[in-house]
Amino acid sequence: MEERSTRRKKTASHKNFMSTTAVLVGTPSRSRSGFPSRREQPRRQRAGWGVFYGHAHGLNDSGVVATRAQDNLRAETRALAHVVSTASVPTWITSDCKLVVDFFSDILAGRPISPQRDQDLWGRIVAAISVSPPGYFCISWIKAHTNDDGDFDD
């Protein structure tokens, strides 16, 4: 019972937003210890992207970042591009990448953005948003690596 009330509280600001929720996932490469190695050269880094709607949902998807830029920012932006180009219902997007959330919020508000990188993906995102009705997408920032109570996972 307590879990339900916590979830309602988190979504109270969007209580009239009928949608599905997509969580963006970006993962940089890791060393054997599980942490990025300082010795890793940028050209050897690898990253992947993913979109999670829910258990066994048909739109869950993931892939590798297929460009020279291989980092979390590129992966999160790639996941966002996937969501906005495949969404068939109004979608509330959550991400732990503040820069992606800020840029996408600016796009939704009609403010111009000028990203220094990943312009190909931001161009795809802007194009997809331009053919969507107002209010079709919503985005919010979430704290990374936490459980439903807001505590960090071990």
XYZ file of N, CA, C and O in Angstrom:
616
model
N 0.813 -1.193 0.000
C 0.000 0.000 0.000
C 0.861 1.263 0.000
O 0.564 2.188 -0.703
N 1.903 1.261 0.794
C 2.748 2.434 0.897
C 3.403 2.771 -0.441
O 3.533 3.920 -0.800
N 3.790 1.728 -1.211
C 4.438 1.945 -2.490
C 3.513 2.690 -3.453
O 3.942 3.571 -4.167
N 2.242 2.360 -3.481
C 1.301 3.018 -4.378
C 1.177 4.507 -4.066
O 1.174 5.324 -4.955
N 1.074 4.846 -2.792
C 0.941 6.259 -2.443
C 2.201 7.034 -2.810
O 2.121 8.170 -3.230
N 3.378 6.411 -2.702
C 4.615 7.064 -3.097
C 4.618 7.320 -4.593
O 4.969 8.383 -5.054
N 4.190 6.344 -5.365
C 4.155 6.522 -6.812
C 3.175 7.614 -7.211
O 3.439 8.393 -8.085
N 2.024 7.676 -6.572
C 1.055 8.723 -6.879
C 1.641 10.093 -6.592
O 1.457 11.020 -7.344
N 2.351 10.193 -5.487
C 2.937 11.467 -5.105
C 3.949 11.934 -6.156
O 3.990 13.094 -6.511
N 4.742 11.023 -6.687
C 5.740 11.382 -7.679
C 5.104 11.891 -8.962
O 5.671 12.706 -9.646
N 3.931 11.384 -9.323
C 3.311 11.752 -10.590
C 2.199 12.789 -10.434
O 1.515 13.090 -11.383
N 2.049 13.339 -9.259
C 0.946 14.268 -9.008
C 0.960 15.466 -9.953
O -0.080 15.935 -10.370
N 2.134 15.964 -10.331
C 2.180 17.127 -11.212
C 1.723 16.798 -12.626
O 1.435 17.681 -13.406
N 1.663 15.520 -12.957
C 1.232 15.097 -14.280
C -0.024 14.233 -14.200
O -0.238 13.357 -15.010
N -0.883 14.500 -13.208
C -2.028 13.630 -12.972
C -3.009 13.586 -14.140
O -3.713 12.615 -14.309
N -3.048 14.620 -14.960
C -3.945 14.630 -16.110
C -3.265 14.168 -17.391
O -3.846 14.224 -18.459
N -2.019 13.738 -17.308
C -1.262 13.330 -18.475
C -1.467 11.841 -18.696
O -0.885 11.016 -18.034
N -2.363 11.496 -19.621
C -2.634 10.101 -19.945
C -1.589 9.640 -20.948
O -1.529 10.151 -22.066
N -0.741 8.707 -20.540
C 0.357 8.334 -21.414
C 0.963 7.010 -21.003
O 0.538 6.366 -20.061
N 1.996 6.664 -21.724
C 2.888 5.597 -21.329
C 4.187 6.276 -20.912
O 4.431 7.426 -21.262
N 4.999 5.602 -20.155
C 6.253 6.174 -19.683
C 7.424 5.432 -20.287
O 7.440 4.203 -20.293
N 8.394 6.162 -20.801
C 9.615 5.583 -21.346
C 10.787 6.057 -20.504
O 10.916 7.240 -20.218
N 11.627 5.127 -20.097
C 12.826 5.454 -19.343
C 14.018 5.311 -20.276
O 14.199 4.267 -20.908
N 14.808 6.366 -20.390
C 15.992 6.332 -21.243
C 17.161 5.750 -20.475
O 17.347 6.041 -19.300
N 17.966 4.945 -21.154
C 19.127 4.323 -20.528
C 20.329 4.532 -21.426
O 20.276 4.242 -22.619
N 21.410 5.032 -20.858
C 22.671 5.162 -21.578
C 23.764 4.551 -20.740
O 23.854 4.828 -19.551
N 24.579 3.685 -21.337
C 25.618 3.017 -20.564
C 26.967 3.162 -21.240
O 27.142 2.734 -22.373
N 27.931 3.777 -20.559
C 29.288 3.842 -21.103
C 30.000 2.519 -20.854
O 29.557 1.718 -20.038
N 31.104 2.308 -21.539
C 31.876 1.089 -21.312
C 32.485 1.121 -19.916
O 32.683 2.176 -19.324
N 32.769 -0.032 -19.396
C 33.332 -0.144 -18.051
C 34.567 -1.037 -18.072
O 34.695 -1.926 -18.891
N 35.452 -0.806 -17.118
C 36.598 -1.687 -16.959
C 36.152 -2.930 -16.193
O 34.997 -3.044 -15.801
N 37.037 -3.838 -15.930
C 36.678 -5.059 -15.200
C 36.134 -4.782 -13.810
O 35.327 -5.519 -13.289
N 36.578 -3.699 -13.199
C 36.113 -3.375 -11.847
C 34.696 -2.804 -11.855
O 34.080 -2.658 -10.818
N 34.188 -2.454 -13.044
C 32.852 -1.893 -13.135
C 32.834 -0.376 -13.222
O 31.799 0.224 -13.389
N 33.996 0.238 -13.111
C 34.084 1.698 -13.191
C 34.862 2.090 -14.438
O 35.733 1.347 -14.883
N 34.582 3.246 -15.019
C 35.338 3.663 -16.201
C 36.819 3.771 -15.874
O 37.196 4.266 -14.820
N 37.634 3.272 -16.739
C 39.071 3.324 -16.539
C 39.605 4.661 -17.031
O 39.264 5.111 -18.122
N 40.438 5.309 -16.223
C 41.022 6.583 -16.653
C 41.996 6.374 -17.803
O 42.294 7.288 -18.537
N 42.497 5.154 -17.911
C 43.461 4.874 -18.972
C 42.790 4.601 -20.318
O 43.460 4.582 -21.323
N 41.495 4.360 -20.293
C 40.805 4.083 -21.546
C 40.863 5.299 -22.450
O 40.548 6.404 -22.038
N 41.261 5.087 -23.657
C 41.289 6.177 -24.620
C 39.898 6.344 -25.204
O 39.183 5.362 -25.389
N 39.494 7.579 -25.516
C 38.151 7.812 -26.047
C 37.821 6.945 -27.261
O 36.700 6.513 -27.429
N 38.800 6.654 -28.102
C 38.497 5.850 -29.285
C 38.209 4.393 -28.944
O 37.706 3.646 -29.760
N 38.539 3.964 -27.738
C 38.277 2.590 -27.322
C 37.010 2.467 -26.479
O 36.599 1.380 -26.157
N 36.416 3.569 -26.113
C 35.211 3.521 -25.301
C 34.031 3.075 -26.147
O 33.952 3.370 -27.334
N 33.111 2.359 -25.524
C 31.897 1.899 -26.185
C 30.706 2.236 -25.303
O 30.810 2.274 -24.083
N 29.568 2.481 -25.928
C 28.362 2.808 -25.167
C 27.159 2.156 -25.833
O 27.176 1.832 -27.020
N 26.115 1.978 -25.041
C 24.867 1.429 -25.556
C 23.704 2.282 -25.089
O 23.826 3.049 -24.138
N 22.585 2.170 -25.791
C 21.389 2.923 -25.436
C 20.242 1.942 -25.246
O 20.271 0.832 -25.755
N 19.259 2.380 -24.487
C 18.088 1.542 -24.291
C 16.876 2.375 -23.921
O 16.997 3.499 -23.449
N 15.703 1.803 -24.188
C 14.430 2.418 -23.834
C 13.602 1.344 -23.155
O 13.427 0.249 -23.690
N 13.115 1.657 -21.964
C 12.319 0.702 -21.193
C 10.945 1.296 -20.906
O 10.826 2.321 -20.257
N 9.916 0.647 -21.425
C 8.532 1.067 -21.184
C 7.904 0.267 -20.052
O 7.057 0.759 -19.345
N 8.286 -0.975 -19.930
C 7.724 -1.858 -18.919
C 8.060 -3.299 -19.247
O 8.553 -3.611 -20.338
N 7.793 -4.178 -18.311
C 8.108 -5.598 -18.480
C 7.448 -6.157 -19.744
O 6.238 -6.037 -19.918
N 8.255 -6.722 -20.620
C 7.808 -7.385 -21.848
C 7.028 -6.458 -22.794
O 6.248 -6.922 -23.614
N 7.230 -5.158 -22.686
C 6.551 -4.204 -23.570
C 7.142 -4.305 -24.976
O 8.351 -4.440 -25.156
N 6.315 -4.207 -25.972
C 6.742 -4.344 -27.358
C 7.664 -3.256 -27.865
O 8.379 -3.455 -28.840
N 7.665 -2.095 -27.225
C 8.531 -1.008 -27.674
C 9.855 -0.927 -26.918
O 10.670 -0.055 -27.215
N 10.085 -1.810 -25.939
C 11.398 -1.853 -25.299
C 12.430 -2.102 -26.387
O 12.224 -2.935 -27.268
N 13.522 -1.376 -26.351
C 14.525 -1.544 -27.391
C 15.881 -1.103 -26.863
O 15.972 -0.374 -25.866
N 16.926 -1.538 -27.531
C 18.281 -1.133 -27.160
C 19.205 -1.371 -28.340
O 18.840 -2.035 -29.309
N 20.383 -0.814 -28.249
C 21.373 -1.002 -29.295
C 22.694 -0.386 -28.910
O 22.840 0.182 -27.829
N 23.650 -0.527 -29.803
C 24.954 0.075 -29.559
C 24.963 1.465 -30.172
O 24.227 1.743 -31.116
N 25.778 2.330 -29.638
C 25.964 3.658 -30.221
C 26.931 3.464 -31.380
O 28.062 3.050 -31.181
N 26.462 3.717 -32.572
C 27.210 3.358 -33.778
C 27.956 4.540 -34.398
O 27.921 4.740 -35.602
N 28.600 5.341 -33.574
C 29.382 6.473 -34.081
C 30.688 6.545 -33.313
O 30.913 5.807 -32.355
N 31.532 7.492 -33.713
C 32.810 7.657 -33.006
C 32.613 8.126 -31.568
O 33.333 7.727 -30.686
N 31.651 9.019 -31.349
C 31.379 9.502 -29.992
C 30.692 8.379 -29.222
O 29.576 8.003 -29.527
N 31.367 7.828 -28.250
C 30.855 6.696 -27.491
C 30.819 7.052 -26.013
O 31.742 6.751 -25.268
N 29.762 7.728 -25.587
C 29.656 8.080 -24.182
C 28.191 8.124 -23.771
O 27.290 7.921 -24.578
N 27.977 8.378 -22.493
C 26.632 8.364 -21.942
C 25.721 9.420 -22.582
O 24.553 9.162 -22.843
N 26.245 10.601 -22.856
C 25.424 11.660 -23.453
C 24.912 11.242 -24.827
O 23.731 11.403 -25.143
N 25.773 10.689 -25.646
C 25.360 10.222 -26.973
C 24.327 9.096 -26.836
O 23.341 9.048 -27.567
N 24.550 8.193 -25.884
C 23.629 7.072 -25.690
C 22.249 7.548 -25.245
O 21.221 7.096 -25.766
N 22.194 8.481 -24.297
C 20.904 9.001 -23.822
C 20.188 9.773 -24.935
O 18.973 9.672 -25.089
N 20.936 10.537 -25.721
C 20.336 11.295 -26.810
C 19.807 10.344 -27.881
O 18.727 10.548 -28.437
N 20.532 9.262 -28.142
C 20.091 8.263 -29.114
C 18.806 7.592 -28.637
O 17.877 7.352 -29.425
N 18.719 7.284 -27.348
C 17.497 6.685 -26.791
C 16.316 7.642 -26.940
O 15.208 7.229 -27.309
N 16.538 8.924 -26.675
C 15.476 9.921 -26.825
C 15.013 10.010 -28.284
O 13.805 10.053 -28.554
N 15.952 9.993 -29.220
C 15.598 10.036 -30.638
C 14.734 8.832 -31.006
O 13.776 8.950 -31.779
N 15.040 7.689 -30.437
C 14.244 6.486 -30.703
C 12.816 6.656 -30.178
O 11.856 6.350 -30.881
N 12.680 7.159 -28.961
C 11.350 7.314 -28.365
C 10.488 8.269 -29.181
O 9.351 7.949 -29.523
N 11.021 9.441 -29.506
C 10.188 10.426 -30.201
C 9.864 10.009 -31.631
O 8.862 10.454 -32.193
N 10.669 9.146 -32.213
C 10.382 8.714 -33.583
C 9.495 7.475 -33.642
O 8.985 7.138 -34.708
N 9.279 6.791 -32.510
C 8.456 5.571 -32.523
C 7.203 5.662 -31.666
O 6.367 4.760 -31.727
N 7.052 6.711 -30.876
C 5.901 6.811 -29.967
C 4.591 6.873 -30.740
O 4.441 7.680 -31.657
N 3.647 6.021 -30.349
C 2.340 6.014 -31.010
C 1.243 6.552 -30.093
O 0.089 6.662 -30.499
N 1.612 6.868 -28.860
C 0.697 7.473 -27.889
C 1.467 8.562 -27.148
O 2.698 8.561 -27.151
N 0.770 9.500 -26.516
C 1.487 10.497 -25.708
C 2.405 9.798 -24.706
O 2.030 8.801 -24.091
N 3.621 10.301 -24.588
C 4.646 9.609 -23.809
C 5.320 10.552 -22.831
O 5.747 11.636 -23.196
N 5.414 10.085 -21.598
C 6.158 10.783 -20.558
C 7.519 10.123 -20.487
O 7.627 8.937 -20.212
N 8.565 10.867 -20.735
C 9.929 10.351 -20.811
C 10.661 10.725 -19.534
O 10.542 11.841 -19.049
N 11.418 9.776 -18.984
C 12.262 10.066 -17.828
C 13.706 9.751 -18.177
O 13.984 8.801 -18.902
N 14.606 10.572 -17.671
C 16.037 10.393 -17.929
C 16.830 10.905 -16.740
O 16.417 11.848 -16.074
N 17.986 10.289 -16.517
C 18.863 10.770 -15.453
C 19.953 11.696 -16.005
O 20.838 12.120 -15.281
N 19.876 12.019 -17.287
C 20.858 12.897 -17.919
C 20.287 14.314 -17.982
O 19.418 14.618 -18.799
N 20.764 15.177 -17.113
C 20.233 16.541 -16.984
C 20.324 17.323 -18.291
O 19.408 18.053 -18.646
N 21.419 17.179 -19.023
C 21.571 17.921 -20.268
C 20.515 17.506 -21.293
O 19.921 18.361 -21.957
N 20.243 16.222 -21.415
C 19.214 15.744 -22.346
C 17.846 16.277 -21.917
O 17.065 16.751 -22.752
N 17.552 16.221 -20.631
C 16.269 16.724 -20.129
C 16.138 18.224 -20.399
O 15.099 18.690 -20.867
N 17.187 18.982 -20.135
C 17.146 20.433 -20.349
C 16.964 20.789 -21.826
O 16.136 21.635 -22.166
N 17.742 20.155 -22.717
C 17.607 20.431 -24.147
C 16.216 20.054 -24.647
O 15.591 20.809 -25.389
N 15.722 18.885 -24.256
C 14.417 18.447 -24.730
C 13.312 19.351 -24.182
O 12.358 19.668 -24.894
N 13.446 19.795 -22.936
C 12.475 20.733 -22.362
C 12.455 22.032 -23.147
O 11.382 22.607 -23.386
N 13.637 22.508 -23.556
C 13.710 23.722 -24.374
C 13.007 23.524 -25.711
O 12.275 24.405 -26.182
N 13.213 22.368 -26.341
C 12.551 22.082 -27.620
C 11.042 22.090 -27.434
O 10.307 22.693 -28.225
N 10.564 21.420 -26.389
C 9.124 21.353 -26.140
C 8.530 22.734 -25.871
O 7.380 22.990 -26.219
N 9.322 23.614 -25.275
C 8.849 24.972 -24.977
C 9.010 25.916 -26.166
O 8.672 27.093 -26.072
N 9.551 25.412 -27.280
C 9.723 26.238 -28.466
C 10.957 27.115 -28.440
O 11.103 28.011 -29.265
N 11.845 26.872 -27.491
C 13.088 27.640 -27.419
C 14.145 26.991 -28.312
O 14.232 25.764 -28.375
N 14.962 27.792 -28.978
C 16.011 27.211 -29.831
C 17.116 26.587 -28.978
O 17.387 27.048 -27.868
N 17.699 25.529 -29.487
C 18.843 24.924 -28.807
C 20.025 24.969 -29.759
O 19.858 25.047 -30.972
N 21.210 24.934 -29.213
C 22.412 24.895 -30.055
C 23.413 23.926 -29.434
O 24.390 24.335 -28.824
N 23.134 22.619 -29.583
C 24.059 21.647 -29.012
C 25.410 21.691 -29.721
O 25.478 21.905 -30.936
N 26.459 21.520 -28.969
C 27.794 21.537 -29.542
C 28.133 20.211 -30.211
O 29.050 20.133 -31.006
N 27.378 19.171 -29.865
C 27.632 17.853 -30.443
C 26.321 17.098 -30.596
O 25.284 17.553 -30.142
N 26.378 15.965 -31.238
C 25.203 15.119 -31.482
C 24.110 15.865 -32.245
O 22.925 15.625 -32.051
N 24.516 16.775 -33.129
C 23.560 17.573 -33.876
C 22.687 16.715 -34.788
O 21.533 17.062 -35.045
N 23.227 15.590 -35.257
C 22.425 14.703 -36.096
C 21.228 14.151 -35.327
O 20.097 14.124 -35.831
N 21.453 13.756 -34.089
C 20.358 13.221 -33.271
C 19.384 14.309 -32.863
O 18.161 14.109 -32.901
N 19.894 15.474 -32.479
C 18.994 16.567 -32.089
C 18.157 17.027 -33.272
O 16.990 17.401 -33.111
N 18.716 16.962 -34.477
C 17.941 17.287 -35.670
C 16.788 16.311 -35.872
O 15.667 16.713 -36.202
N 17.042 15.020 -35.644
C 15.981 14.008 -35.737
C 14.915 14.243 -34.678
O 13.713 14.094 -34.936
N 15.342 14.609 -33.489
C 14.398 14.848 -32.394
C 13.505 16.047 -32.713
O 12.286 15.979 -32.567
N 14.105 17.141 -33.154
C 13.331 18.343 -33.498
C 12.345 18.031 -34.623
O 11.184 18.448 -34.578
N 12.770 17.275 -35.627
C 11.886 16.924 -36.740
C 10.704 16.084 -36.262
O 9.560 16.302 -36.686
N 10.953 15.133 -35.378
C 9.865 14.286 -34.871
C 8.889 15.087 -34.016
O 7.674 14.894 -34.098
N 9.401 16.002 -33.216
C 8.547 16.823 -32.362
C 7.681 17.762 -33.202
O 6.526 18.031 -32.873
N 8.227 18.243 -34.305
C 7.495 19.218 -35.117
C 6.221 18.640 -35.741
O 5.312 19.390 -36.074
N 6.126 17.326 -35.877
C 4.912 16.717 -36.440
C 4.010 16.111 -35.358
O 2.996 15.506 -35.668
N 4.397 16.279 -34.101
C 3.596 15.774 -32.984
C 2.698 16.878 -32.452
O 3.091 18.044 -32.427
N 1.505 16.519 -31.991
C 0.634 17.556 -31.418
C 1.219 18.115 -30.118
O 1.988 17.436 -29.444
N 0.878 19.340 -29.781
C 1.363 19.915 -28.514
C 0.969 19.025 -27.332
O -0.132 18.479 -27.302
N 1.881 18.859 -26.399
C 1.603 18.060 -25.216
C 1.759 16.563 -25.415
O 1.485 15.788 -24.508
N 2.209 16.140 -26.583
C 2.359 14.713 -26.874
C 3.491 14.097 -26.066
O 3.445 12.938 -25.712
N 4.520 14.898 -25.794
C 5.666 14.428 -25.016
C 5.843 15.282 -23.772
O 5.570 16.479 -23.777
N 6.324 14.655 -22.737
C 6.664 15.302 -21.471
C 7.957 14.649 -21.015
O 8.171 13.462 -21.263
N 8.840 15.391 -20.380
C 10.084 14.794 -19.896
C 10.358 15.265 -18.481
O 10.012 16.388 -18.103
N 10.941 14.385 -17.695
C 11.347 14.767 -16.344
C 12.656 14.076 -15.994
O 12.968 13.006 -16.505
N 13.402 14.748 -15.140
C 14.682 14.219 -14.671
C 14.429 13.303 -13.486
O 13.575 13.582 -12.638
N 15.159 12.198 -13.437
C 15.105 11.286 -12.298
C 16.513 11.086 -11.762
O 17.483 11.181 -12.513
N 16.603 10.835 -10.488
C 17.894 10.553 -9.886
C 18.369 9.190 -10.377
O 17.595 8.236 -10.437
N 19.620 9.083 -10.725
C 20.155 7.829 -11.269
C 20.373 6.781 -10.193
O 20.671 7.106 -9.042
N 20.196 5.536 -10.575
C 20.531 4.381 -9.746
C 19.859 4.398 -8.380
O 20.495 4.214 -7.353
N 18.554 4.667 -8.372
C 17.811 4.648 -7.124
C 16.665 3.653 -7.226
O 16.228 3.300 -8.313
N 16.168 3.246 -6.074
C 14.998 2.371 -6.064
C 13.745 3.230 -5.915
O 13.816 4.458 -5.955
N 12.578 2.601 -5.745
C 11.315 3.347 -5.674
C 11.235 4.306 -4.491
O 10.458 5.241 -4.493
N 12.032 4.058 -3.450
C 12.009 4.934 -2.283
C 12.954 6.122 -2.418
O 13.041 6.947 -1.526
N 13.692 6.198 -3.536
C 14.632 7.294 -3.724
C 15.987 7.031 -3.113
O 16.865 7.876 -3.125
N 16.167 5.818 -2.558
C 17.459 5.453 -1.983
C 18.339 4.855 -3.076
O 17.838 4.218 -4.007
N 19.654 5.028 -2.945
C 20.554 4.448 -3.928
C 20.573 2.940 -3.812
O 20.611 2.388 -2.720
N 20.537 2.273 -4.986
C 20.653 0.823 -5.017
C 22.078 0.443 -4.691
O 23.007 1.158 -4.999
N 22.238 -0.712 -4.093
C 23.592 -1.213 -3.798
C 24.194 -1.912 -4.984
O 23.586 -2.396 -5.831
